[in-house]
CSV table of C-alpha atoms and ligand atoms in Angstrom, one decimal:
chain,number,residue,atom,x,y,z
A,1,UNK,CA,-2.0,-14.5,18.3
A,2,UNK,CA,-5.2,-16.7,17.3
A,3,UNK,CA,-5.6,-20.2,17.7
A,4,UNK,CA,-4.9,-21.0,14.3
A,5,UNK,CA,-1.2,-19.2,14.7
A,6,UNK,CA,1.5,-20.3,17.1
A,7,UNK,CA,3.8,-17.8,19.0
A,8,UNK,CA,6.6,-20.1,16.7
A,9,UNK,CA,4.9,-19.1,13.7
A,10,UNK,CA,4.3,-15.8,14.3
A,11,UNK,CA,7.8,-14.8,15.2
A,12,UNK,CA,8.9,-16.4,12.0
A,13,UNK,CA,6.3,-14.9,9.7
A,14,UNK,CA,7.4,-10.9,11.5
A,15,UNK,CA,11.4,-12.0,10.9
A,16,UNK,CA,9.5,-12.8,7.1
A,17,UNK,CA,7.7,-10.1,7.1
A,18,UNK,CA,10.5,-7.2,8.1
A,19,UNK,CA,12.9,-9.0,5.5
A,20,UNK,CA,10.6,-8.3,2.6
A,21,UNK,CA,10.0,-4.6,3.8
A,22,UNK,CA,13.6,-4.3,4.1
A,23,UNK,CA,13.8,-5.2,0.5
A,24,UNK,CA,11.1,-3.5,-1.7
A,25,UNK,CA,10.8,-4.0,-5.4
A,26,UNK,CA,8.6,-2.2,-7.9
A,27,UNK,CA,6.0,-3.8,-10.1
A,28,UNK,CA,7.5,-6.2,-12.6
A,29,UNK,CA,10.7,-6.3,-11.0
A,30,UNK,CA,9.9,-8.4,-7.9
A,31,UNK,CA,12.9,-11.0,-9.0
A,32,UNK,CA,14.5,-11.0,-5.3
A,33,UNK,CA,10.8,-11.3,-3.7
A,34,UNK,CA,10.1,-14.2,-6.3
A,35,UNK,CA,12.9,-15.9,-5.3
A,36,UNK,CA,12.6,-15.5,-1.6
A,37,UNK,CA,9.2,-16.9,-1.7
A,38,UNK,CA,10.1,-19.5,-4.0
A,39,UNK,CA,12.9,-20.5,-1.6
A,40,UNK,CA,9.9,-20.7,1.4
A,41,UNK,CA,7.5,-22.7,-0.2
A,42,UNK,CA,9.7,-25.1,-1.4
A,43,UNK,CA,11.3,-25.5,2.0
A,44,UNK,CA,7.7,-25.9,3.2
A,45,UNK,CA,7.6,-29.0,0.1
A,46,UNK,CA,4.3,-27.3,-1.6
A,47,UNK,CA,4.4,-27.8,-5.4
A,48,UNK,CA,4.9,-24.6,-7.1
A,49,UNK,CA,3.6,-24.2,-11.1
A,50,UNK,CA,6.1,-23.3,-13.4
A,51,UNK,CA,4.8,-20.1,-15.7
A,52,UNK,CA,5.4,-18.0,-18.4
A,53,UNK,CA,5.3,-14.8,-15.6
A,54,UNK,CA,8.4,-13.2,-15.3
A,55,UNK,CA,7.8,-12.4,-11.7
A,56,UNK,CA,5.4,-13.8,-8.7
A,57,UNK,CA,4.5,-17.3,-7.5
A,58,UNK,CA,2.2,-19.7,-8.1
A,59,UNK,CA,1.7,-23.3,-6.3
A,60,UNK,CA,-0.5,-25.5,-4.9
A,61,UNK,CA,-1.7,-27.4,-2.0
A,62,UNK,CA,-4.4,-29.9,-2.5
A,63,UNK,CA,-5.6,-32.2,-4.4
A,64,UNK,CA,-8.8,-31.3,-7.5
A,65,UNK,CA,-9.9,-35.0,-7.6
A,66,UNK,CA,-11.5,-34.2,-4.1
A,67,UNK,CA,-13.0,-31.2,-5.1
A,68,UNK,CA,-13.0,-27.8,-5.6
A,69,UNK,CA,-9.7,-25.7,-6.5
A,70,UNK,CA,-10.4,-22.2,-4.7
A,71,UNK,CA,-7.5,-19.6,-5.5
A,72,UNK,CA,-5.7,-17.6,-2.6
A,73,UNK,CA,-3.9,-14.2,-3.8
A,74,UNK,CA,-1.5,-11.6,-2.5
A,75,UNK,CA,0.2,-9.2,-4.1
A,76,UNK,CA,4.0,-8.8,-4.0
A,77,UNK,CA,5.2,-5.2,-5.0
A,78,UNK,CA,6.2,-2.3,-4.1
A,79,UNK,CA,5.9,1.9,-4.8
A,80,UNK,CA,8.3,4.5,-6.2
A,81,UNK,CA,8.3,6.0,-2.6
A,82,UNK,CA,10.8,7.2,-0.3
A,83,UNK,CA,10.4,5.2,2.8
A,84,UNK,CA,10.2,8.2,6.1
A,85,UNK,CA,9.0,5.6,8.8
A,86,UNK,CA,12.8,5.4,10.4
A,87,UNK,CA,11.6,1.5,11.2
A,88,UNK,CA,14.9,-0.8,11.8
A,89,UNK,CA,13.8,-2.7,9.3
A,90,UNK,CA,13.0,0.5,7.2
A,91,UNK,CA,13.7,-0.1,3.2
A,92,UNK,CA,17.3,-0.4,1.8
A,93,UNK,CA,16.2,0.0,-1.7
A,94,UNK,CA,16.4,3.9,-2.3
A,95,UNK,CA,13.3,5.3,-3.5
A,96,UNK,CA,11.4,2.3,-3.4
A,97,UNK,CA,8.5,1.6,-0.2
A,98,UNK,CA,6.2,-1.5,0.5
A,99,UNK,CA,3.8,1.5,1.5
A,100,UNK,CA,0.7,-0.5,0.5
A,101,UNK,CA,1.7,-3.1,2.6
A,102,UNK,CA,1.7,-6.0,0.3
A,103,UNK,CA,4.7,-7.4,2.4
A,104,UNK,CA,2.1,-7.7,4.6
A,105,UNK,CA,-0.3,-9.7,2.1
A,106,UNK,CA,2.4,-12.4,0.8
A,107,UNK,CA,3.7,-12.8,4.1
A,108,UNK,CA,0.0,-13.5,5.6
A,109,UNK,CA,-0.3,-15.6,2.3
A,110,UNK,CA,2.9,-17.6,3.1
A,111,UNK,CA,2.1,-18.2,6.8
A,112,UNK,CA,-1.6,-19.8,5.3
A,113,UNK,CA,0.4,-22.2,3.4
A,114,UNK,CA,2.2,-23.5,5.9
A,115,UNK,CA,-0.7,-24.4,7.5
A,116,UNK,CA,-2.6,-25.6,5.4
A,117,UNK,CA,0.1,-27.8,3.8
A,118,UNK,CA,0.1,-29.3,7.2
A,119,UNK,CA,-3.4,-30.2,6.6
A,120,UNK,CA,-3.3,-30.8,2.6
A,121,UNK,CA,-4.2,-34.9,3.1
A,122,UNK,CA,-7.7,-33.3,5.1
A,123,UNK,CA,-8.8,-30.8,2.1
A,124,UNK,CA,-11.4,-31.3,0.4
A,125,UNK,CA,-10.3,-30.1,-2.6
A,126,UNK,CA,-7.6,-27.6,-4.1
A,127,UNK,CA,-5.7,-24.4,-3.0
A,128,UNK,CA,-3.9,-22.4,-5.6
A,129,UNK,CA,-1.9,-20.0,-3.9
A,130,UNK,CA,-1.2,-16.7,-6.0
A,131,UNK,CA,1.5,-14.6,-5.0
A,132,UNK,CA,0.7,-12.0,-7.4
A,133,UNK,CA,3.3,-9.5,-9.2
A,134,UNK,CA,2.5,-5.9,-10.9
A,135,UNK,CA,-0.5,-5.2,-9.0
A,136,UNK,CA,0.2,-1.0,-8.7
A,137,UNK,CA,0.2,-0.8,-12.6
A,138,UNK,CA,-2.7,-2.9,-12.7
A,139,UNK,CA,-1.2,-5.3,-15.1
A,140,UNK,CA,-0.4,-8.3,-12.6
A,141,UNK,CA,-4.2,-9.9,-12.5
A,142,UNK,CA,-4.2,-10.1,-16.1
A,143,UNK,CA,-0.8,-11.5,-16.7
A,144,UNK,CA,-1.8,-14.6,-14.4
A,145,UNK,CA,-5.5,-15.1,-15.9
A,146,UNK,CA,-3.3,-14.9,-19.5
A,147,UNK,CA,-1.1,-17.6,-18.4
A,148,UNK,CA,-4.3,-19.4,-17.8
A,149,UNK,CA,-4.1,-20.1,-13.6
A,150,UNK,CA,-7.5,-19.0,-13.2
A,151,UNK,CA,-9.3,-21.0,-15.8
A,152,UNK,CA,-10.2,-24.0,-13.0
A,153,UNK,CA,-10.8,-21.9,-9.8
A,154,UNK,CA,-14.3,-22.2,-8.8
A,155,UNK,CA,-13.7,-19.5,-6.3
A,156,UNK,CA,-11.0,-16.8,-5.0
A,157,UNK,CA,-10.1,-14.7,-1.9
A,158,UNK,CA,-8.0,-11.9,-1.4
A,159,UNK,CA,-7.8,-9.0,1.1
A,160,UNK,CA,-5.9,-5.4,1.5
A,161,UNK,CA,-4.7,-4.3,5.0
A,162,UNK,CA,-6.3,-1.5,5.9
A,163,UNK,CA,-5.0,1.0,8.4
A,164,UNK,CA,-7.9,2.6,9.1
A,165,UNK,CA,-9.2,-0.3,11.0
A,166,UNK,CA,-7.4,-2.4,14.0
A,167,UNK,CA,-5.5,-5.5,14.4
A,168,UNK,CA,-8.4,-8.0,14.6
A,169,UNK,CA,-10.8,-6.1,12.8
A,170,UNK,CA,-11.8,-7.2,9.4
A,171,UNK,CA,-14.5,-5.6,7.1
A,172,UNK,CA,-16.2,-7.1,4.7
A,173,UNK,CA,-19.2,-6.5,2.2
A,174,UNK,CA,-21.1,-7.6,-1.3
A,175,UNK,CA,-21.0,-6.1,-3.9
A,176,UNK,CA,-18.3,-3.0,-4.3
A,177,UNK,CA,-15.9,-2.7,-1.5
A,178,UNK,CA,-13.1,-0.4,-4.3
A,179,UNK,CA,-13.6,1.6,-7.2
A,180,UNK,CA,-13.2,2.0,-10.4
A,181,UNK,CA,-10.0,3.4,-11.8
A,182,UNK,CA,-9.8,5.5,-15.1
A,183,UNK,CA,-7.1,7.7,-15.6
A,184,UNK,CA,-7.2,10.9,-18.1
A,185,UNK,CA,-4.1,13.1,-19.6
A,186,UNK,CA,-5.5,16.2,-21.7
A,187,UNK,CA,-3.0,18.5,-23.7
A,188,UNK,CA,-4.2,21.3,-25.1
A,189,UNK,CA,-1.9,23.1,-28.1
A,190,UNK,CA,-2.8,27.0,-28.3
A,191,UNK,CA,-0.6,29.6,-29.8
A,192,UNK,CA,1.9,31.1,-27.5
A,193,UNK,CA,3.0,35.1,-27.3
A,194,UNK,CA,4.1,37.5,-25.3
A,195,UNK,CA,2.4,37.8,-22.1
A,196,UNK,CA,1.9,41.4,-23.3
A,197,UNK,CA,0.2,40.4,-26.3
A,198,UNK,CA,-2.2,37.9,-25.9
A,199,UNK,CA,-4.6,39.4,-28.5
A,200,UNK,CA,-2.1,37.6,-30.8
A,201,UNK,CA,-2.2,34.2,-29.3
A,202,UNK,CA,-4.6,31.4,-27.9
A,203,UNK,CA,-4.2,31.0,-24.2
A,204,UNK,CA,-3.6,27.7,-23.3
A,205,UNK,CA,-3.4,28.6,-19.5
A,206,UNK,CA,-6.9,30.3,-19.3
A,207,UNK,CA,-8.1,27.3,-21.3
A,208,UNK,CA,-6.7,24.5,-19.3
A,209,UNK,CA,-8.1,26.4,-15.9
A,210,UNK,CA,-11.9,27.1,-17.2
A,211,UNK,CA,-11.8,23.1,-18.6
A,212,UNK,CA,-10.2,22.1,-15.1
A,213,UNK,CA,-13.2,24.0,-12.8
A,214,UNK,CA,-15.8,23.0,-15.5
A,215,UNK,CA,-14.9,19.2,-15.1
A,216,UNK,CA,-16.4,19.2,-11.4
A,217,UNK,CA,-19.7,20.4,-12.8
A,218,UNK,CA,-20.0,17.1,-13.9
A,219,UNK,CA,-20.2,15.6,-10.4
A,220,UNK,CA,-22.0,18.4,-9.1
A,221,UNK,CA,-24.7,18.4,-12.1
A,222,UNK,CA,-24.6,15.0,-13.7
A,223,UNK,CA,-23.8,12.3,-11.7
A,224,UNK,CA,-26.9,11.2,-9.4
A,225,UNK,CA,-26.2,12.4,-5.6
A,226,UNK,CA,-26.5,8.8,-4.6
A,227,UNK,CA,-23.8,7.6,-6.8
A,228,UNK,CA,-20.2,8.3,-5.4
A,229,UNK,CA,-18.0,9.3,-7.9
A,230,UNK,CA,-14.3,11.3,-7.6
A,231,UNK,CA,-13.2,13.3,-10.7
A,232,UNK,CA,-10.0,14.5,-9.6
A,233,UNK,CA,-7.3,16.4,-11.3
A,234,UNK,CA,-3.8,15.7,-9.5
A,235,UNK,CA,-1.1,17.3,-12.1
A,236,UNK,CA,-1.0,20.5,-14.5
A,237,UNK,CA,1.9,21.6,-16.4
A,238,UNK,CA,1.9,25.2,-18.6
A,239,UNK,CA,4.8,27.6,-19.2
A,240,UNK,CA,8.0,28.5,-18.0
A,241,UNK,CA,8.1,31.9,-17.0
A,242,UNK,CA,6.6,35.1,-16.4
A,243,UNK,CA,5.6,37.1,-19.0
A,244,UNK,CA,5.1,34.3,-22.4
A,245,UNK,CA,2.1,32.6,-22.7
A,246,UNK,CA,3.2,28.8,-23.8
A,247,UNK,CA,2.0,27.9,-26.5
A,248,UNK,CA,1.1,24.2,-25.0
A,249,UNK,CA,0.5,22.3,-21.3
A,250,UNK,CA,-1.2,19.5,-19.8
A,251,UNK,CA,-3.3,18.4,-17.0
A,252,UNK,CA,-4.2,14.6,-15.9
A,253,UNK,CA,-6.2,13.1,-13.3
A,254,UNK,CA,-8.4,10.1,-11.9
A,255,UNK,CA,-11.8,8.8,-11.8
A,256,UNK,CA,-13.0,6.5,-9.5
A,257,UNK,CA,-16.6,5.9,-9.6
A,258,UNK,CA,-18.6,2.1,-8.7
A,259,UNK,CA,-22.0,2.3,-10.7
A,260,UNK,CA,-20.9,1.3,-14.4
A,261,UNK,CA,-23.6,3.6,-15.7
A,262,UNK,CA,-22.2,6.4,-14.0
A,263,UNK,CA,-18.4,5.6,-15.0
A,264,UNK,CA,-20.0,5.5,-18.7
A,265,UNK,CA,-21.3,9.2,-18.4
A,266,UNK,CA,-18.5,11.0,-16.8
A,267,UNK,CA,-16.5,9.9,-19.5
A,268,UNK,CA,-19.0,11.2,-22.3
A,269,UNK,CA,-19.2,14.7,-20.1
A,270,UNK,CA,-15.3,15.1,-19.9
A,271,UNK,CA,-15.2,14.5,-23.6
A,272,UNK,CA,-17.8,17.1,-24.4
A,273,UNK,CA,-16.8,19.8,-21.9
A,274,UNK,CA,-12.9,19.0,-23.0
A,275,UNK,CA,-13.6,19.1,-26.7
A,276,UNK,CA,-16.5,22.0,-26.8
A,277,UNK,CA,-14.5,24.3,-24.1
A,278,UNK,CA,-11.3,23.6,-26.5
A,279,UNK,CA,-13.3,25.1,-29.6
A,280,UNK,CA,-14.6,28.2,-27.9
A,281,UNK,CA,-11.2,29.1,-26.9
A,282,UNK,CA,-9.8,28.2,-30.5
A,283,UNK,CA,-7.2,25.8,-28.8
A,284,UNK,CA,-6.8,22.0,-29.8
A,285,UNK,CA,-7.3,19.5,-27.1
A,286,UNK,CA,-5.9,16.3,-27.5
A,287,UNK,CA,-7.5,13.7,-24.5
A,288,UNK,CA,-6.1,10.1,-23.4
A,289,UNK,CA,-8.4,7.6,-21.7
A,290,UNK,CA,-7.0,4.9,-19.8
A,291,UNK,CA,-9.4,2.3,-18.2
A,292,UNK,CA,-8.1,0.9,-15.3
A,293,UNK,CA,-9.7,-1.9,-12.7
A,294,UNK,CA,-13.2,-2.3,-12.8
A,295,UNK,CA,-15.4,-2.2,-9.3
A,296,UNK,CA,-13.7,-5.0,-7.4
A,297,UNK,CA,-17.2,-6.8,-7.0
A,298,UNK,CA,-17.7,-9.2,-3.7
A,299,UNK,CA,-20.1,-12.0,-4.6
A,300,UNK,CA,-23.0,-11.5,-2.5
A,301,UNK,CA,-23.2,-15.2,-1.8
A,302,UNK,CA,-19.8,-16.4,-0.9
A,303,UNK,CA,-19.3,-12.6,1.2
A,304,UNK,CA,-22.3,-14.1,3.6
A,305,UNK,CA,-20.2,-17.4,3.7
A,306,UNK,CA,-16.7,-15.5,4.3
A,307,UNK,CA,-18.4,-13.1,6.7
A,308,UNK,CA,-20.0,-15.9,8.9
A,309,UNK,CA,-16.4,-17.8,8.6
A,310,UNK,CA,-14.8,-15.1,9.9
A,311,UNK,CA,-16.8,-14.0,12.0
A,312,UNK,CA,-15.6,-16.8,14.3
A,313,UNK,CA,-12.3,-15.5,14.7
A,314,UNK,CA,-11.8,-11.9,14.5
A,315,UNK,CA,-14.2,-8.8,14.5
A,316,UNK,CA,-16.2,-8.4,11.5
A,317,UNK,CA,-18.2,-5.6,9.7
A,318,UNK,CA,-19.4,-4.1,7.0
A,319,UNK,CA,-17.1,-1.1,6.3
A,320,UNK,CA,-17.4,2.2,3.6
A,321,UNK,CA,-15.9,1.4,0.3
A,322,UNK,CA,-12.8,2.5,-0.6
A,323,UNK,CA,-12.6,4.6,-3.6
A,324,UNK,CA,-8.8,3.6,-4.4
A,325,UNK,CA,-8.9,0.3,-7.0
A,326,UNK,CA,-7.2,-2.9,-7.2
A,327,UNK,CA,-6.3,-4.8,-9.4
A,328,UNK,CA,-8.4,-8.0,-8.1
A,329,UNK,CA,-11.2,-6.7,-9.7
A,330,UNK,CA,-10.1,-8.2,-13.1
A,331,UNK,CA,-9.7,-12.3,-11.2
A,332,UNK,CA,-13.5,-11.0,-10.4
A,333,UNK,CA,-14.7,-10.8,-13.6
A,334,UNK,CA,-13.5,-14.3,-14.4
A,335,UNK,CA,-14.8,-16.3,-11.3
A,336,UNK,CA,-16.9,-15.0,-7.7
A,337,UNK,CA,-14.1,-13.6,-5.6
A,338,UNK,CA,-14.7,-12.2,-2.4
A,339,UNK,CA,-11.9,-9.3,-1.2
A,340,UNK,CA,-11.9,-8.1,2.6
A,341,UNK,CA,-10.3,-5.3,4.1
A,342,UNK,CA,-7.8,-6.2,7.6
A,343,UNK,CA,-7.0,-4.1,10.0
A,344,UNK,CA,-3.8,-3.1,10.3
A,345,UNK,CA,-3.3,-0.1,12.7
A,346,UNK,CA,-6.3,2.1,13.8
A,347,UNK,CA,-5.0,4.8,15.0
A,348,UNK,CA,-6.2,7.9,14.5
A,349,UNK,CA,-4.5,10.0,11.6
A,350,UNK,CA,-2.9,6.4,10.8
A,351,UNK,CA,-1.2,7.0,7.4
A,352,UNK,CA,-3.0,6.0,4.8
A,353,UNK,CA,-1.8,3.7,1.7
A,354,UNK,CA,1.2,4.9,-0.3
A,355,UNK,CA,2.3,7.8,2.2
A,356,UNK,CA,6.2,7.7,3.1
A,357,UNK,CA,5.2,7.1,6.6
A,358,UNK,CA,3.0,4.2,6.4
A,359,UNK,CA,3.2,1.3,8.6
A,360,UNK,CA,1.4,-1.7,9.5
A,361,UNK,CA,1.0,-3.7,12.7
A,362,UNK,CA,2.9,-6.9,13.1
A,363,UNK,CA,0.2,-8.3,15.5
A,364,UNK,CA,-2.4,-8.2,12.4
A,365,UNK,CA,-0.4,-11.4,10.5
A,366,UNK,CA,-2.7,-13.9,12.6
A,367,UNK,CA,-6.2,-12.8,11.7
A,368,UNK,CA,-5.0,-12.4,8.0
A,369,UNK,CA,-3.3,-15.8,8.2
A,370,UNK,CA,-6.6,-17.7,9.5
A,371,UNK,CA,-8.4,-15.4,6.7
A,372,UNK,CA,-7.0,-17.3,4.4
A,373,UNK,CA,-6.9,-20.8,5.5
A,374,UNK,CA,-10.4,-20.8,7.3
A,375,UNK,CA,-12.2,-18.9,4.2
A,376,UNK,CA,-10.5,-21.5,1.7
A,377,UNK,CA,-11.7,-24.7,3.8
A,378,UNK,CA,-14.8,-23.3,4.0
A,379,UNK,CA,-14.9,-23.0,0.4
A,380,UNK,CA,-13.7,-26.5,-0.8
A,381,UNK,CA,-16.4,-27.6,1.5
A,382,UNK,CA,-19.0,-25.1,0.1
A,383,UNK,CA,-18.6,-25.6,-3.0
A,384,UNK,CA,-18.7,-29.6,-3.8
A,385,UNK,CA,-20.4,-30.6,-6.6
B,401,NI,NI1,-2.2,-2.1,-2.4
């Protein structure tokens, strides 16, 4: 409990809170969450914004004549995962997991909005709440600036729980707090033959594992030591059985990197390694680039604001960056944005994100609640013209 968040509160956000982890739905297909938290705020009489989204929520609390409007965002979906926790209010959806905890975030998002609804004739200003859908395929963000709910926001907030860190604990820093995202998928096409004969084909295997170790020589021996960069390569497919050699496979991967400069030259390397390793084996590779989020990029002036802010109500520091991306990035391209982590467990070996045992700790809800509404007071105040 905090000051800000009644016992009465509380209980009702955890009942809110276990219902929406009972009831999972992936990215795009958040219909039943929609509706749910379109029920809520209505009951709570906030105005919500009709869109062109096919899932997720927008409204408002607040009025722009007075000032500022600063934007307030969860995200709403769920993973492709098989829930293992064996909670009671475990998920019913099969195959389906809030294991990122954004029942979490749009609960925490709700509970804000009651609040400060009970204070809208005191704002100074605006509040667009932004229950955001498709934020695991990285499309959500996008979707919402597209339908245009971003273009009068002076400022926005937004936060992941983090289970590294406790209940009450809340880390937050300038610049890049996650990273980068690009995703690769290289096929290479040899000549296949019997594994008895290979004089007669063009490997593909022995190709795909000399590109696969030569890839890491680009952090080892491009990349500057005091950049962090991950090249990592999570999937590889070749052949069928023991004595062909296919004649094609795959691998794909990640990268996650937060100096642009550096994202820039991994890509080149991987290109020039792929394509010139390809040609000495006499194989054809064929490489797909997908960018994904950029840095998600804390403002270093409003993060000294949202730091002292918060600083009067839960435990704040400056934490490591996370080298998993979000999807928030892209809402930080368009206006400052400052994204915190909150801690949600702290155990040791505490699963991490998107594990089928993840959990997160109820007791968390008030420090991300007051988050919320003390950061976007703060704000309209701030940031009067
Ligand atoms: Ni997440």
């Amino acid at each position: 409990m905090t000051q800000l968040v009644s016992e009465a509160l509380y209980n009702e956000l955890v009942a809110f809170r276990h219902l929406v982890h009972q009831n999972p739905e992936l990215s795009g297909q958040e219909f039943e969450t929609t509706k749910r938290l379109t029920a809520a705020l209505k009951a709570l009489d906030i105005k919500i914004i009709q869109t062109k989204l096919p899932t997720g929520v927008i409204a408002e609390i607040g009025d722009d004549t007075k000032g500022p409007t600063i934007a307030l965002r969860a995200d709403i979906d769920a993973l492709p995962i098989e829930e293992k926790t064996n909670l009671p209010y475990a998920s019913v959806n099969q195959g389906v997991m809030h294991a990122c905890g954004h029942d979490f975030h749009q609960t925490s998002l709700l509970g804000a909005a009651k609040i400060l609804k009970a204070q809208e004739a005191s704002l100074n200003g605006r509040v667009r709440l932004i229950f955001q859908h498709a934020e695991e395929i990285h499309t959500g963000a996008a979707e919402v600036i597209e339908d245009g709910h971003l273009a009068d926001v002076q400022a926005i907030i937004g936060f992941h729980n983090n289970p590294a860190f406790k209940a009450g604990e809340i880390g937050i820093k300038p610049n890049g707090i996650m990273a980068a995202v690009d995703q690769f998928y290289v096929k290479i096409k040899g000549v296949g033959s019997h594994a008895a004969d290979p004089h007669l084909g063009r490997d593909t295997i022995v190709t795909l594992t000399q590109i696969i170790a030569q890839l890491q020589t680009i952090i080892a021996r491009n990349v500057s030591p005091r950049d962090a960069v991950v090249l990592s390569v999570t999937h590889i497919e070749a052949g069928n059985t023991w004595n062909v050699l296919p004649d094609e496979g795959f691998f794909e991967g990640t990268v996650r990197s937060f100096d642009q400069a550096a994202r820039v030259l991994v890509k080149k390397r991987f290109y020039e390694i792929v394509e010139h390793l390809a040609e000495a084996y006499q194989v054809e590779a064929e490489i797909t680039w997908i960018l994904g989020p950029n840095v998600t990029n804390n403002d270093p002036k409003l993060t000294e604001i949202v730091f002292q802010e918060t600083s009067k109500f839960a435990d704040v520091f400056v934490p490591p960056a996370s080298n998993a991306g979000e999807d928030f990035a892209t809402f930080q391209e368009q206006v400052p944005g400052v994204f915190a982590f909150i801690g949600t467990n702290g155990a040791e070996n505490a699963p991490g994100w998107h594990h089928s045992d993840f959990t997160v700790d109820d007791t968390a809800l008030p420090f991300a609640v007051e988050y919320y509404v003390s950061n976007a007071k703060r704000l309209l105040d701030e940031l009067q013209s």
